[in-house]
């Protein structure tokens, strides 16, 4: 046999060997994929059962189910962790799906190993009442015992969320796109909750007076008269915390703080804030949160109340009646007067609308609001009802930016910055493009109770310079009744600023730092853009007016700064329609 024949025979044998090796590799990969797929499907069902058992209070059963869940997620991770999967990620078209499955398996394995046990322990502690106040006293020891584990879990889920951020669900094939998209949403929600919980556990001992008594200003914002951070800060109270004991002292209103007037600004505003919102923020308590920057508004509130009431305020806490409804979903109903009982289902409507119809005297209105605040506070401090449901309700409200906090202590404020309750205008990461849409009432009434709106932002294009084109939309509807003439002046306003029955508001749209607003449309018609600067961000100003029953859609085209190619963040004024806030804008860049 000639040398060429021998060479050809060797090549064929090598070729057959390579084909056989490839077939074996494909077989192993397929077997691993099937194993991982089955394990992940089983894990999904087990995760639902774990949550159901926790809700039912069967923590021993949940622990057993969690162990089985951990075995399946670990099996899926092991099956997808190897050379074949690393190579598979580089195969055109299918590589994205292979990489997504590998990432998902790793994330779920970490979540069930590190995060789920902490969540189970925390749920058990809440169910056992370890954090429930007793005669207004919180057990700070219980908080400190769980704090290290909660902090570790938050760090773990932060890493998991970061890993998932690199997966583009919209570029995957079915069913991976839906599965990964759902998981990203769940992990993003869990990240926010975990960070908030870790921050709370870290700060609570000091903030509840472990090292010395603290005084906090409680503001209840009224979204029936919109302000950028939520609503007019009408009802007020001072809370004292001393070694875990929390009591409510003075109660009052914005009207009481304004009595006598402030002849000059109580603080010096930055020039751009003053140019954007005027000086009434610093002379009229009702207008201090024209700015969407809650820390700035809180410091004005602190100064005004200290001047009127004396003493030192260590921080400001803000909630609204929709947040109260979430809290009361756990505490249960409270009887405010012999004829009025409030519950989670009617508290918002009562405080934001019905009171103004029933009580024409503003003093009587303030007295009623103070009575409600006192009754709800007493029910919470008594440990009344289902604490787990109350925590869930207030956490949902925080995710809608209806619960805000500011601390006069710099180290504490630094921890609050960037959380769901921080409320600052600008985030801490320059590569994160932030967009804001904020509303301020222009009627001087409570007619915004009848304003419903939904807003959204999406990334539509990634440019060569790694900037992104974003599109923001705000769809508004006036539900003012056709027979509005019978509504009182407290609701409709006196007609000085807008015709009675009209909802009028000023909309400000904030571009990301270094970005710009490139186009604006109202109901599809091009609208001129009047843009200024505030805290390093371009701001477009647009007055809005809706007649009863009118609908309106505002659309803004926004371009981020060069190189600002990461996932974005969207914040807006929380109104009457519950909706997640501070939501992620999925990047258009790979």
Coordinates of C-alpha atoms in Angstrom, one line a residue:
X1 CA 0.0 0.0 0.0
X2 CA 1.4 3.4 -1.0
X3 CA 2.3 6.2 1.4
X4 CA -0.6 8.3 0.1
X5 CA -3.1 5.5 0.8
X6 CA -1.7 5.1 4.3
X7 CA -1.9 8.9 4.9
X8 CA -5.5 8.9 3.6
X9 CA -6.4 6.0 5.9
X10 CA -5.0 7.8 8.9
X11 CA -6.9 10.9 8.0
X12 CA -10.1 8.9 7.8
X13 CA -9.5 7.3 11.2
X14 CA -8.7 10.7 12.7
X15 CA -11.9 12.1 11.1
X16 CA -14.0 9.2 12.4
X17 CA -12.4 9.7 15.8
X18 CA -13.2 13.4 15.8
X19 CA -16.8 12.8 14.7
X20 CA -17.2 10.1 17.4
X21 CA -15.7 12.5 20.0
X22 CA -18.1 15.2 18.8
X23 CA -21.1 12.9 19.0
X24 CA -20.0 11.8 22.5
X25 CA -19.6 15.5 23.5
X26 CA -23.0 16.3 22.1
X27 CA -24.5 13.3 23.9
X28 CA -22.9 14.4 27.2
X29 CA -24.1 18.0 26.6
X30 CA -27.6 16.8 25.8
X31 CA -27.7 14.6 28.9
X32 CA -26.5 17.5 31.1
X33 CA -29.0 19.8 29.5
X34 CA -31.8 17.4 30.2
X35 CA -30.6 16.9 33.8
X36 CA -30.4 20.6 34.4
X37 CA -33.7 21.3 32.7
X38 CA -35.5 18.7 34.9
X39 CA -33.8 19.9 38.0
X40 CA -34.7 23.6 37.3
X41 CA -38.3 22.7 36.5
X42 CA -38.6 20.7 39.8
X43 CA -36.9 23.6 41.6
X44 CA -39.5 26.1 40.3
X45 CA -42.3 24.0 41.7
X46 CA -40.5 23.5 45.0
X47 CA -39.8 27.2 45.3
X48 CA -43.6 27.9 45.0
X49 CA -44.2 25.2 47.7
X50 CA -41.6 26.8 50.0
X51 CA -43.3 30.2 49.7
X52 CA -46.7 28.7 50.3
X53 CA -45.5 26.9 53.4
X54 CA -44.0 30.1 54.8
X55 CA -47.2 32.0 54.2
X56 CA -49.1 29.2 56.0
X57 CA -46.7 29.5 58.9
X58 CA -45.3 25.9 58.5
X59 CA -41.7 26.7 58.8
X60 CA -40.5 23.2 59.6
X61 CA -42.2 22.0 56.4
X62 CA -40.7 24.9 54.5
X63 CA -37.2 24.0 55.8
X64 CA -37.6 20.4 54.5
X65 CA -38.9 21.6 51.1
X66 CA -36.0 24.0 51.0
X67 CA -33.5 21.2 51.4
X68 CA -35.0 19.4 48.4
X69 CA -35.0 22.7 46.5
X70 CA -31.3 23.2 47.3
X71 CA -30.5 19.7 46.0
X72 CA -32.1 20.4 42.6
X73 CA -30.6 23.8 42.1
X74 CA -27.2 22.4 43.0
X75 CA -27.7 19.6 40.5
X76 CA -28.6 22.1 37.8
X77 CA -25.5 24.2 38.6
X78 CA -23.2 21.2 38.6
X79 CA -24.7 19.9 35.3
X80 CA -24.1 23.2 33.5
X81 CA -20.7 24.0 35.0
X82 CA -18.0 22.6 32.8
X83 CA -15.9 22.8 29.6
X84 CA -18.7 21.8 27.3
X85 CA -20.9 24.6 28.5
X86 CA -18.1 27.1 28.4
X87 CA -17.5 26.2 24.8
X88 CA -21.2 26.2 24.1
X89 CA -21.5 29.8 25.0
X90 CA -19.2 30.7 22.1
X91 CA -21.3 28.9 19.5
X92 CA -23.1 31.4 17.2
X93 CA -26.9 31.8 17.8
X94 CA -27.3 29.1 20.5
X95 CA -24.5 30.4 22.6
X96 CA -26.6 33.1 24.2
X97 CA -29.1 30.6 25.4
X98 CA -26.4 28.2 26.7
X99 CA -24.8 31.0 28.6
X100 CA -28.2 32.2 30.0
X101 CA -29.0 28.7 31.3
X102 CA -25.6 28.4 32.9
X103 CA -26.0 31.8 34.6
X104 CA -29.5 31.0 35.8
X105 CA -28.4 27.7 37.3
X106 CA -25.5 29.4 39.1
X107 CA -27.7 32.2 40.4
X108 CA -30.4 29.8 41.7
X109 CA -27.8 27.6 43.4
X110 CA -26.4 30.6 45.2
X111 CA -29.8 31.9 46.1
X112 CA -31.0 28.7 47.7
X113 CA -27.7 28.1 49.4
X114 CA -27.1 31.6 50.8
X115 CA -30.3 33.7 50.6
X116 CA -33.2 31.3 51.1
X117 CA -32.2 30.1 54.6
X118 CA -31.8 33.7 55.8
X119 CA -35.2 34.6 54.3
X120 CA -36.7 31.6 56.1
X121 CA -35.1 32.5 59.4
X122 CA -36.3 36.1 59.1
X123 CA -39.8 35.0 58.2
X124 CA -39.9 32.7 61.2
X125 CA -38.6 35.5 63.5
X126 CA -41.3 37.8 62.3
X127 CA -44.0 35.1 62.7
X128 CA -42.8 34.5 66.2
X129 CA -43.1 38.2 67.0
X130 CA -39.5 38.8 67.8
X131 CA -39.7 42.2 66.1
X132 CA -43.2 43.0 67.3
X133 CA -43.3 46.1 69.6
X134 CA -44.5 45.5 73.1
X135 CA -46.1 48.5 74.7
X136 CA -44.2 50.6 72.1
X137 CA -40.9 49.0 72.8
X138 CA -38.8 47.2 70.1
X139 CA -36.4 44.4 71.1
X140 CA -33.1 45.7 69.6
X141 CA -31.2 42.5 70.6
X142 CA -33.3 40.5 68.1
X143 CA -32.5 42.9 65.4
X144 CA -28.7 42.8 66.1
X145 CA -28.6 39.0 66.3
X146 CA -29.9 38.6 62.7
X147 CA -28.1 41.6 61.2
X148 CA -24.9 39.8 60.1
X149 CA -26.8 37.1 58.3
X150 CA -29.1 39.6 56.6
X151 CA -26.1 41.6 55.4
X152 CA -24.4 38.6 54.0
X153 CA -27.5 37.5 52.1
X154 CA -28.0 41.0 50.7
X155 CA -24.4 41.0 49.4
X156 CA -25.0 37.5 47.8
X157 CA -28.2 38.5 46.0
X158 CA -26.6 41.8 44.9
X159 CA -23.9 39.7 43.1
X160 CA -26.6 37.3 41.7
X161 CA -28.5 40.3 40.3
X162 CA -25.4 41.7 38.8
X163 CA -24.7 38.4 37.0
X164 CA -28.2 38.3 35.6
X165 CA -27.9 41.9 34.5
X166 CA -25.4 40.7 31.9
X167 CA -28.0 38.4 30.3
X168 CA -30.2 40.0 27.6
X169 CA -33.5 38.2 27.9
X170 CA -34.9 39.8 24.7
X171 CA -32.1 38.2 22.7
X172 CA -32.9 34.7 23.8
X173 CA -35.2 32.2 22.1
X174 CA -38.4 30.9 23.6
X175 CA -38.9 29.7 26.3
X176 CA -35.6 31.0 27.7
X177 CA -36.5 34.7 27.1
X178 CA -39.6 34.5 29.3
X179 CA -38.0 32.4 32.0
X180 CA -34.9 34.6 32.2
X181 CA -37.0 37.7 32.0
X182 CA -39.2 36.6 34.9
X183 CA -36.2 35.6 37.0
X184 CA -34.6 38.9 36.4
X185 CA -37.7 40.7 37.6
X186 CA -37.9 38.5 40.7
X187 CA -34.2 38.9 41.5
X188 CA -34.4 42.7 41.0
X189 CA -37.3 42.8 43.4
X190 CA -35.4 40.6 45.8
X191 CA -32.3 42.8 45.5
X192 CA -34.3 45.9 46.4
X193 CA -35.9 44.1 49.4
X194 CA -32.7 42.6 50.6
X195 CA -30.8 45.9 50.5
X196 CA -33.6 47.6 52.3
X197 CA -33.7 44.9 54.9
X198 CA -30.0 44.9 55.4
X199 CA -29.9 48.7 55.7
X200 CA -32.8 48.7 58.2
X201 CA -31.2 46.0 60.4
X202 CA -27.9 48.0 60.3
X203 CA -29.5 51.3 61.2
X204 CA -32.4 50.5 63.4
X205 CA -30.5 50.1 66.8
X206 CA -29.0 53.6 66.5
X207 CA -32.1 55.2 64.9
X208 CA -34.3 53.7 67.7
X209 CA -32.1 55.4 70.3
X210 CA -29.8 52.6 71.5
X211 CA -27.0 55.2 71.9
X212 CA -29.2 58.1 72.9
X213 CA -32.7 59.5 72.4
X214 CA -33.7 60.5 68.9
X215 CA -36.5 62.8 67.6
X216 CA -38.0 62.4 64.2
X217 CA -40.5 64.4 62.2
X218 CA -43.2 62.3 60.6
X219 CA -44.8 63.9 57.5
X220 CA -47.9 62.5 55.8
X221 CA -47.8 63.5 52.2
X222 CA -51.1 64.0 50.4
X223 CA -51.1 62.8 46.7
X224 CA -54.5 64.5 46.2
X225 CA -52.4 67.6 45.9
X226 CA -49.3 66.5 44.1
X227 CA -45.7 67.5 44.9
X228 CA -42.7 66.0 43.2
X229 CA -41.9 63.6 46.1
X230 CA -45.6 62.5 46.4
X231 CA -47.9 65.2 47.8
X232 CA -48.4 68.2 50.0
X233 CA -46.9 67.5 53.4
X234 CA -50.0 68.3 55.4
X235 CA -50.2 66.3 58.7
X236 CA -47.2 66.2 61.0
X237 CA -46.0 64.6 64.2
X238 CA -42.9 64.3 66.3
X239 CA -41.7 60.8 67.3
X240 CA -39.3 60.1 70.1
X241 CA -37.2 56.9 70.2
X242 CA -35.2 56.0 73.3
X243 CA -33.5 52.6 73.7
X244 CA -36.2 51.0 71.5
X245 CA -39.1 52.8 73.1
X246 CA -41.1 54.8 70.5
X247 CA -43.7 57.4 71.5
X248 CA -45.6 60.1 69.6
X249 CA -45.5 63.6 70.9
X250 CA -46.6 66.9 69.3
X251 CA -49.0 66.7 66.4
X252 CA -49.8 69.5 64.0
X253 CA -50.1 70.6 60.4
X254 CA -48.4 72.6 57.7
X255 CA -50.9 75.3 58.4
X256 CA -49.7 75.5 62.0
X257 CA -46.0 75.6 61.0
X258 CA -46.8 78.4 58.5
X259 CA -48.7 80.4 61.1
X260 CA -47.0 83.8 61.4
X261 CA -45.1 83.2 58.2
X262 CA -41.4 82.9 57.5
X263 CA -40.3 86.4 56.4
X264 CA -37.1 85.1 54.8
X265 CA -36.0 81.7 53.4
X266 CA -35.1 79.3 56.3
X267 CA -32.3 77.8 54.3
X268 CA -30.2 79.0 51.3
X269 CA -31.2 77.0 48.2
X270 CA -28.7 76.1 45.5
X271 CA -29.0 78.5 42.6
X272 CA -30.3 75.9 40.2
X273 CA -33.0 74.7 42.7
X274 CA -34.1 78.3 43.3
X275 CA -34.2 79.0 39.5
X276 CA -36.2 75.9 38.9
X277 CA -38.7 76.0 41.8
X278 CA -38.6 79.4 43.4
X279 CA -38.1 80.4 47.0
X280 CA -41.5 79.4 48.3
X281 CA -40.0 76.1 49.1
X282 CA -38.2 77.8 51.9
X283 CA -41.0 80.0 53.2
X284 CA -44.1 77.8 52.9
X285 CA -44.1 74.4 54.5
X286 CA -46.7 73.2 52.0
X287 CA -44.3 73.7 49.1
X288 CA -41.0 72.5 50.5
X289 CA -41.1 69.3 48.3
X290 CA -41.6 71.0 45.0
X291 CA -38.1 69.6 44.4
X292 CA -37.9 65.8 43.7
X293 CA -34.9 65.6 45.9
X294 CA -36.3 64.4 49.2
X295 CA -33.1 65.0 51.3
X296 CA -33.2 68.6 50.3
X297 CA -36.9 68.9 51.1
X298 CA -36.4 67.1 54.5
X299 CA -33.7 69.5 55.6
X300 CA -36.1 72.4 54.9
X301 CA -38.9 70.6 56.9
X302 CA -36.4 70.0 59.8
X303 CA -35.4 73.7 60.0
X304 CA -39.0 75.0 59.8
X305 CA -40.3 72.6 62.6
X306 CA -37.3 73.3 64.8
X307 CA -37.9 77.0 64.6
X308 CA -41.6 76.6 65.5
X309 CA -41.4 73.8 68.1
X310 CA -37.8 74.1 69.4
X311 CA -35.6 71.1 70.0
X312 CA -33.5 69.1 67.7
X313 CA -34.8 66.8 64.9
X314 CA -32.6 63.8 64.0
X315 CA -34.4 62.8 60.8
X316 CA -37.6 63.0 58.7
X317 CA -39.9 60.1 57.8
X318 CA -42.5 60.5 55.2
X319 CA -45.5 58.3 54.2
X320 CA -48.8 58.7 52.4
X321 CA -52.3 57.3 53.0
X322 CA -51.7 54.5 50.4
X323 CA -48.7 53.4 52.5
X324 CA -50.9 53.6 55.6
X325 CA -53.3 51.2 53.8
X326 CA -50.4 48.8 53.3
X327 CA -49.6 49.0 57.0
X328 CA -53.2 48.6 58.0
X329 CA -53.5 45.4 55.9
X330 CA -51.7 43.8 58.8
X331 CA -52.7 45.8 61.8
X332 CA -56.4 45.6 60.9
X333 CA -59.1 48.3 61.3
X334 CA -58.9 51.2 63.8
X335 CA -61.9 53.1 65.2
X336 CA -61.2 56.8 64.9
X337 CA -64.6 58.1 66.1
X338 CA -67.7 56.4 67.4
X339 CA -69.1 56.4 63.8
X340 CA -65.9 56.1 61.7
X341 CA -63.8 53.0 61.5
X342 CA -60.9 52.9 59.0
X343 CA -59.3 49.9 57.4
X344 CA -56.9 49.1 54.6
X345 CA -59.7 49.4 52.1
X346 CA -61.1 52.8 52.9
X347 CA -58.3 54.8 54.6
X348 CA -56.9 56.3 51.4
X349 CA -60.3 57.4 50.1
X350 CA -61.3 58.8 53.5
X351 CA -58.1 60.9 54.0
X352 CA -57.6 62.0 50.5
X353 CA -61.2 62.8 49.4
X354 CA -64.1 62.1 51.7
X355 CA -62.8 64.2 54.7
X356 CA -62.8 67.3 52.5
X357 CA -66.4 66.7 51.4
X358 CA -67.6 66.0 55.0
X359 CA -65.7 68.6 57.0
X360 CA -65.8 72.2 55.5
X361 CA -63.8 73.5 58.5
X362 CA -60.0 73.2 57.9
X363 CA -59.4 73.0 61.7
X364 CA -61.8 70.0 61.9
X365 CA -60.0 68.4 59.0
X366 CA -56.6 68.8 60.7
X367 CA -58.1 67.4 63.9
X368 CA -59.4 64.4 62.1
X369 CA -56.1 63.7 60.4
X370 CA -54.3 63.9 63.7
X371 CA -56.7 61.5 65.3
X372 CA -56.2 59.0 62.5
X373 CA -52.4 59.3 62.7
X374 CA -52.5 58.8 66.5
X375 CA -54.9 55.7 66.2
X376 CA -52.8 54.0 63.5
X377 CA -49.6 54.7 65.4
X378 CA -51.1 53.3 68.6
X379 CA -52.2 50.1 66.8
X380 CA -48.7 49.6 65.4
X381 CA -47.0 50.2 68.7
X382 CA -49.4 47.8 70.4
X383 CA -48.2 45.0 68.1
X384 CA -51.7 44.6 66.8
X385 CA -52.6 42.2 64.0
X386 CA -50.5 40.3 61.5
X387 CA -47.0 41.9 61.6
X388 CA -45.8 39.9 58.6
X389 CA -48.6 41.4 56.5
X390 CA -47.9 44.9 57.8
X391 CA -44.2 44.5 56.9
X392 CA -45.2 43.3 53.4
X393 CA -47.6 46.2 53.0
X394 CA -45.1 48.8 54.0
X395 CA -42.4 47.2 51.9
X396 CA -44.6 47.4 48.8
X397 CA -45.3 51.1 49.6
X398 CA -41.5 51.7 49.9
X399 CA -41.0 50.1 46.5
X400 CA -43.5 52.7 45.2
X401 CA -41.5 55.5 46.9
X402 CA -44.4 56.2 49.3
X403 CA -42.1 55.7 52.3
X404 CA -39.1 58.1 52.4
X405 CA -36.4 58.7 55.1
X406 CA -33.7 61.2 55.7
X407 CA -31.2 61.3 58.6
X408 CA -29.4 64.3 60.0
X409 CA -26.6 61.9 60.9
X410 CA -24.2 61.8 57.9
X411 CA -23.1 58.1 58.3
X412 CA -26.7 57.0 58.5
X413 CA -27.7 59.2 55.5
X414 CA -24.9 57.7 53.5
X415 CA -26.5 54.3 54.1
X416 CA -29.9 55.5 53.1
X417 CA -28.6 57.0 49.8
X418 CA -29.4 54.8 46.9
X419 CA -32.1 52.7 48.7
X420 CA -35.8 52.7 47.9
X421 CA -36.5 55.0 50.8
X422 CA -33.6 57.5 50.1
X423 CA -35.5 59.7 47.7
X424 CA -32.5 61.5 46.4
X425 CA -32.6 63.0 42.9
X426 CA -29.3 61.6 41.7
X427 CA -28.0 58.1 42.2
X428 CA -24.4 57.2 43.0
X429 CA -23.3 55.5 39.8
X430 CA -22.4 57.8 36.9
X431 CA -22.8 55.0 34.3
X432 CA -26.4 54.5 35.3
X433 CA -28.7 56.7 33.2
X434 CA -31.5 58.0 35.4
X435 CA -34.7 59.5 34.1
X436 CA -37.3 61.3 36.2
X437 CA -40.9 62.5 35.6
X438 CA -42.3 64.7 38.4
X439 CA -45.6 66.5 38.9
X440 CA -46.5 69.5 41.0
X441 CA -50.1 70.5 41.5
X442 CA -51.1 73.9 40.0
X443 CA -54.7 74.1 41.3
X444 CA -54.2 74.5 45.1
X445 CA -56.9 72.0 45.8
X446 CA -57.2 68.2 46.2
X447 CA -58.4 67.5 42.7
X448 CA -55.4 65.3 41.9
X449 CA -57.3 62.6 43.7
X450 CA -59.1 62.2 40.4
X451 CA -55.9 62.1 38.3
X452 CA -54.8 58.6 37.2
X453 CA -51.5 58.2 35.3
X454 CA -49.1 55.6 34.3
X455 CA -45.5 56.2 33.2
X456 CA -42.8 54.1 31.6
X457 CA -39.3 54.4 30.0
X458 CA -37.6 52.1 27.6
X459 CA -34.2 52.1 25.8
X460 CA -34.7 52.0 22.0
X461 CA -31.2 52.3 20.6
X462 CA -27.5 52.0 21.4
X463 CA -25.4 54.5 19.5
X464 CA -21.8 54.2 18.3
X465 CA -20.5 56.3 21.2
X466 CA -22.3 54.0 23.7
X467 CA -24.9 56.5 24.5
X468 CA -28.5 55.4 24.4
X469 CA -31.7 56.7 23.0
X470 CA -34.6 56.4 25.6
X471 CA -38.3 57.0 25.2
X472 CA -40.4 58.1 28.2
X473 CA -44.1 58.3 28.2
X474 CA -46.8 59.5 30.7
X475 CA -50.4 58.6 30.0
X476 CA -52.8 60.7 32.1
X477 CA -56.6 60.5 32.6
X478 CA -58.9 62.9 34.5
X479 CA -61.7 61.0 36.3
X480 CA -63.3 64.2 37.7
X481 CA -67.0 63.5 37.6
X482 CA -69.2 65.3 35.1
X483 CA -71.3 66.9 37.9
X484 CA -68.1 68.2 39.6
X485 CA -69.9 71.5 40.5
X486 CA -71.1 69.9 43.8
X487 CA -67.5 69.2 45.0
X488 CA -66.2 71.6 47.7
X489 CA -63.6 74.3 47.2
X490 CA -61.1 72.2 49.2
X491 CA -61.2 69.7 46.3
X492 CA -61.6 71.8 43.2
X493 CA -59.7 74.9 44.3
X494 CA -61.2 78.4 44.2
X495 CA -60.6 78.9 40.5
X496 CA -57.7 81.3 41.0
X497 CA -55.1 79.1 39.3
X498 CA -57.2 76.9 37.0
X499 CA -60.9 76.6 36.0
X500 CA -62.9 74.6 38.5
X501 CA -63.0 70.9 37.5
X502 CA -59.7 71.2 35.6
X503 CA -56.7 69.2 36.8
X504 CA -53.7 71.4 36.3
X505 CA -50.1 70.4 37.0
X506 CA -46.5 71.2 36.1
X507 CA -44.6 68.3 34.7
X508 CA -40.8 68.2 34.8
X509 CA -38.9 65.6 32.8
X510 CA -35.3 65.0 34.0
X511 CA -32.7 63.6 31.5
X512 CA -29.7 61.6 32.8
X513 CA -26.6 63.4 33.9
X514 CA -24.8 64.7 30.7
X515 CA -27.8 63.7 28.6
X516 CA -30.4 65.8 26.8
X517 CA -34.1 65.7 25.9
X518 CA -34.2 65.6 22.1
X519 CA -37.9 65.7 21.5
X520 CA -41.3 66.1 23.2
X521 CA -44.8 65.3 22.0
X522 CA -48.2 65.8 23.5
X523 CA -50.9 63.4 22.1
X524 CA -48.6 62.8 19.1
X525 CA -48.1 66.5 18.3
X526 CA -44.6 67.9 18.5
X527 CA -44.2 70.3 21.4
X528 CA -41.4 72.8 22.0
X529 CA -38.9 71.9 24.7
X530 CA -38.0 74.5 27.4
X531 CA -35.0 73.0 29.1
X532 CA -33.0 74.2 32.1
X533 CA -30.4 72.5 34.4
X534 CA -30.9 71.1 37.9
X535 CA -28.3 69.2 39.8
X536 CA -26.3 68.5 36.6
X537 CA -29.3 67.3 34.7
X538 CA -31.3 68.8 31.9
X539 CA -35.0 69.4 32.8
X540 CA -37.9 70.0 30.4
X541 CA -40.9 71.9 31.8
X542 CA -44.4 71.3 30.6
X543 CA -47.6 72.7 32.0
X544 CA -50.6 70.3 31.8
X545 CA -54.3 70.9 32.0
X546 CA -57.0 68.2 31.8
X547 CA -60.7 68.8 31.7
X548 CA -63.1 66.3 33.3
X549 CA -62.8 63.0 31.5
X550 CA -59.9 64.1 29.3
X551 CA -57.0 61.8 28.4
X552 CA -53.5 63.0 27.5
X553 CA -50.2 61.3 26.6
X554 CA -46.8 62.9 26.9
X555 CA -43.8 61.3 25.1
X556 CA -40.2 62.5 25.5
X557 CA -37.2 61.3 23.5
X558 CA -34.1 61.4 25.7
X559 CA -30.4 60.7 24.9
X560 CA -28.0 59.6 27.6
X561 CA -24.4 60.9 27.9
X562 CA -21.6 59.2 25.9
X563 CA -20.5 55.9 27.4
X564 CA -23.6 55.8 29.6
X565 CA -24.5 52.3 28.3
X566 CA -25.6 50.5 31.5
X567 CA -29.1 49.6 32.7
X568 CA -30.9 52.8 33.7
X569 CA -33.3 53.8 36.5
X570 CA -36.7 55.5 36.2
X571 CA -38.2 57.5 39.1
X572 CA -41.5 59.4 39.1
X573 CA -44.0 61.1 41.4
X574 CA -46.2 58.4 43.1
X575 CA -49.8 59.2 42.6
X576 CA -53.2 57.6 43.2
X577 CA -52.3 54.5 41.0
X578 CA -50.1 52.0 42.8
X579 CA -47.0 51.2 40.7
X580 CA -43.4 50.1 41.2
X581 CA -41.0 53.0 41.3
X582 CA -37.3 53.3 40.8
X583 CA -37.7 50.7 38.1
X584 CA -34.9 49.4 35.9
X585 CA -34.5 50.5 32.3
X586 CA -33.0 47.6 30.4
X587 CA -30.0 48.8 28.4
X588 CA -30.1 48.8 24.6
X589 CA -26.4 48.2 24.5
X590 CA -25.0 44.6 24.6

